[in-house]
Amino acid sequence: MGGAGAEEELTAQETALYDRQIRVWGVDAQKRLSKAHVLVCGVNGTTIEFCKNIVLAGVGSLSLMDDHIVTQDDLNANFLIPPDESIYGGRSRAEVCCESLKDFNPMVRVAVAKGDPSLIDGEFLDRFDIIVVSCRPLKTKLFINDNCRKRSKHIAFYSIECKDSCGEIFADLQNHSYVQKMPGKEPEQQELTYPSLQEAISVPWKSLPKKTTKLYFAMRVLESFESSEGRNPGETSLSDLPAVLARRKEMCDRMSLNESQIPTVLLERLLAAGKKEHPPVCAILGGILGQEVIKSISCKGDPMKNFFYFDTADGKGVMEDVPPTPAD
Amino acid sequence: MASAASEEAVKAAKVLMVGAGGIGCELLKTLALTGFSDIHLIDLDTIEVSNLNRQFLFRKSHVGQSKAHVARDAVLKFRPKINISSYHANVKDAQFNVDFFKQFNVVLNGLDNLDARRHVNRLCLAAEVPLVESGTTGFLGQVTVHVKGKTECYECQPKPVPKSYPVCTITSTPSKFVHCIVWAKDLLFAKLFGDKNQDNDLNVHSKDGSSSKSDVFERDVDEDLDQYARRIYDHVFGYNIEVALDNEETWKNRRRPTPVYIRDTLPEETVQQNGTSRECNNGHEEPSAMASLGFRNPQEIWTLADNSRVFLETLKLFFEKRQKEIGNLIFDKDDQLAVELVTSAANIRAHSFGIPLHSLFEAKGVAGNIVHAVATTNAMIAGLIVIEAVKVLQGDYKNYRMTYCLEHAKRKMLLMPVEPFEPNESCYVCSETPLLLDVNTKTTKLREVIDKIIKSKLGMNLPLVMIGSTLVFEDGDGLEEDEAANYALNLEKVLAELPAPVINGTKLTVEDFQQELSCSINIKHREEFDEEKEPDGMVLSGWSAPVEKQVTSNGGKLAASSSSAHDTVGDASANPGTKRKLDEVLESKENCDASSSAQVIEDDDDTIMLDEDPTLLKKKRSQ
Ligand SMILES: [Zn+2]
C-alpha cells in the first residue's frame, strides 16, 4: 500500500477517537495539532474551558502554570476542582487541574510548569508554540508577549479575560500564513501581520472606527487603572468607580474621544465583576479561544485578528482589528 | 449576570434537558456551574468511542453505558449538592407526557434528530413550557428560543429531511459517489446479509433464464467460498452492468458504464493466493479485511485492484466469522467489516461509472450520515443556551435572542444574535389552521394516509383519526380487542368506504394525545397524480414542507445518503429549518478539505441549511 510513511499516519486509536473532528478539519490539521505544545499561565474557569477543548481536540502537550494555592473562590467556575478540601487543600491550581485534565484524553501530555510567569525567559518559551495568559498584570502580559516576539521560533501569544458577563481575547500571531478557503473560490495562501499587545493597546483612539466596540475602550481604562494601582486584573470593586471615572476622563481628553463612548454603566459592570466569571461566558470565551488556537496551529481558516469581545448584555461576539488593517 | 434576581431565578428553577450528547455534556456542566440545582436529564443513547473527543464527561471505561447516568455522576463530582435526575430513556416514551413536562420552568434541547425535536416542541407547546433549542455542525451552530404565543415554535418553519434519491438513479444511473454508497449499503449489503424477505431493488437477473438457482446470491452449502465471492463480484459488477448496457435508451445521453470482472481486476491472483493471511485474524479481534490484507490507512484511496481484494475478503470474512448474523444484518457505521464491504463495493461501482473513488474514511462518513462535530462549538452553544434560559426564567422576553455561531465573521460577528420571529399564523402545530390533503378517496387506503401523512409528515406518534364524531382509528395500548380489530379493518379500507365515508370536502380530525396536538385536514378528491413529483399519490398543503438536507463531508462535498436513520452522534443537525440559504455559512463547509488527494465531487446542491439567514433578518419580529 502506498501513502506516506507509517509514522506520519494517525494511529487507529487516534482515527477512532478523533473521527468526528477529522471530518471537520482534516487529517493534516489533526497531525499538526498532535505536535503542538501549549502553555497556559493563569488557571481559572475561562482558561480551564480552553484547556478542556484543546485536550479533547488532541493537542500534543499542555502545560499549566499557576502556583496559587486553591481557595474556595476557585471552585465557582472551575469544574476541575472537586469541592473537597482533602483533595485540593494546600495544592496549587495548576496541580489540581492538571490531574483532572489528564483523564480527558490519555493521548495528550498534561503537565504542571512551576514558576512565575513574570519571570519566564525566552528559552523556556521556545518549548511552546502557543502561550495563553490570563489574570496576570498588564506588565506581565507585555513582558511575555515581547519575549515571544524576540524568539526566532514562531510562538503565538493570547491573552484572555472574563469579567463576569463580559470577556476579551487578544491574539498576536506575529506573521501568520494560512490557507484561506472562501466559498466558491480556490484555496488561497494568505499572510497576516499582527501588532504586538503594546501596539494594539496604544493606538490613538481617534484613529479607530466609530463602531469600535465600547468594551475595547472600557477594558483599556480598567487596565490602565489596575496597572497604575499595581493590581492584578479583577482586583477591583464598585468603590473604585470615582477613580476609574477620572481615569476615563483623562484618557478620553488625551485621545479626543467622547466620554459617552465608554458608558459609566459598563465601567460599573466591569468593576463590580471583580474576579467573578459567569460560567456560560467562560464556555463561550474558552470555545472561541480553542477554535482560534486550532486555526493557528493548523494554519487553516481565517484566524481572529486581533481582539474578540463577548457581552451577554447584547449577546454579540465581535472581532475588532486594532489598529485596523489598511485596506489595499 | 450577577444580579440577585437572576441568581434567585436560577436557584429556584427546575429544568429539563433532553440529550446528553455533545451539546448535552457541555450544557449539564455549564448549568451546574451557573447554579442550577434541579436538573432532569433524558437520553436514550449509550456511550461510544467516537463520542469521547467532545463529550468530555465520558471516559473510555464508560463505553456502552447510559449517557444520562454517566453524565449525571460526572457532574455530581464537582457539584455534589445539586439534584440531577437522569433517565436512560426515549423522550417519546409515554412516561414523559404533558404532565411530566408541566413541572419544568424551561426545557433545553441538545438533540440530534428532527423526530425527537418535533416531539419535544409539541409537548412544550401543550404544557406551555418555554423551549430553548440548539444544534451544531462543525463550526456552525445555533440557539433558538420558543415560547408559546411570543415567538415562533420549532415547527413554524420548514425543517430539512434527509435527502432521498430516485430508485433508478441508484439501481441504474449513478452519477455521484453517494449514489454508489446507497447502492452498496441499501441494496447490495441488504441483499447479501439482510433479511431475505425484505423488498430489494437490486437486479438479480440470473445469467440464463433457465438457471436452477432461483437466487444468485444464495451460496450452495458445498460452494467454495472463494468461488462464491468471485461469482458475486462478477455478477454485480460485471454481468449486471452488461444487462443494463443492453438498454440502449438509457445511455443515449449518458456515459456508458464499463463492466468489471474479477479476471480483469485481479488477473494474477489465483483463488488460493488471495486472503492467505486470513488465518492470523483469529477470534480476538473484530474481523476486518483491512487488517487481514495489511491495509492500515483509512484515509487512503484504494486502487480498483485493492478495492476488489477488500471486497472478496469482506465477503469471505462474513461467511467465515459471522455466519450466524447473515440474514438479519442491518448496516451499521460502527461495524468495520460492513463499512469495508460498502466502501469497496461502492468504489468498484464508481469505477464502472467513471465516478472518482473515495477512501474508507470518507465512504464511512457518507454511508453513516456522520455529523461533523467539535467540542468548541458545542461548548459555546451550551453557554448560549444557558444565557437564554436565564432570560426565559426571568420572563425577560424583550431580550430573547436566537444566536448563530458562524465560521466566517459577518459584520465582525462570530456570534450573531437576532430577535426571534413571531409565530407563523399558518403553522399546523402552534396555530389552528386546517391542512388540505389532495387524495384519491376511491383508491387510497386509510393506512396510507396514516403512514405517509399523519405519521411521517405530521410527525405524530400515536395518532387518532376522527371523521365528524366517528372514530375510525386509534393507536396505542389499552384498546379493547374488538375495537382494535375494527380499527385494523378500517386501515385496509379505502377512504370512501370507511364507516363514515371520506369524500371531497370531508374534514378529518387528527389527534395525538401524547403530544396533545390536534389538527384538521380538509380532503380534496383528486384522481390524477404525477408519479415523479407526487410519489405518495397524495399532496398535503398548508404546512411547511420539509426541505432536503444535505450533510457535507470532509473529503469534498458529499451528500448525505438517504434511507438510514439520523446519525446519533449527539450534536448533529445544524438545527435545521430553512427559509433561506445562509450562503456564507453553508459554503464554509468547503473549508474542511480532505486529507491526501481526495477527489472532490462537485455537488451543485450541496448545502447545510440553518433556520434563518441572519443577513435577511429584520423581517417580522416578535413584539
Ligand atoms: Zn409553529
XYZ file of N, CA and C and ligand atoms in Angstrom, chain B residues 153 155-156 424 427 429-430, ligand 1:
22
model
N -42.755 28.663 16.996
C -42.432 27.367 17.572
C -41.378 26.710 16.686
N -41.530 24.318 14.846
C -42.009 23.824 13.548
C -42.702 24.876 12.700
N -42.601 26.139 13.105
C -43.215 27.191 12.291
C -42.538 27.318 10.926
N -45.735 31.661 13.252
C -46.273 31.590 11.898
C -47.766 31.276 12.009
N -49.027 27.890 10.933
C -48.309 26.700 11.405
C -49.331 25.686 11.917
N -48.854 23.257 13.772
C -48.550 22.781 15.120
C -48.993 23.775 16.188
N -48.662 25.063 15.980
C -48.974 26.003 17.058
C -50.148 26.929 16.721
Zn -45.487 26.864 14.990
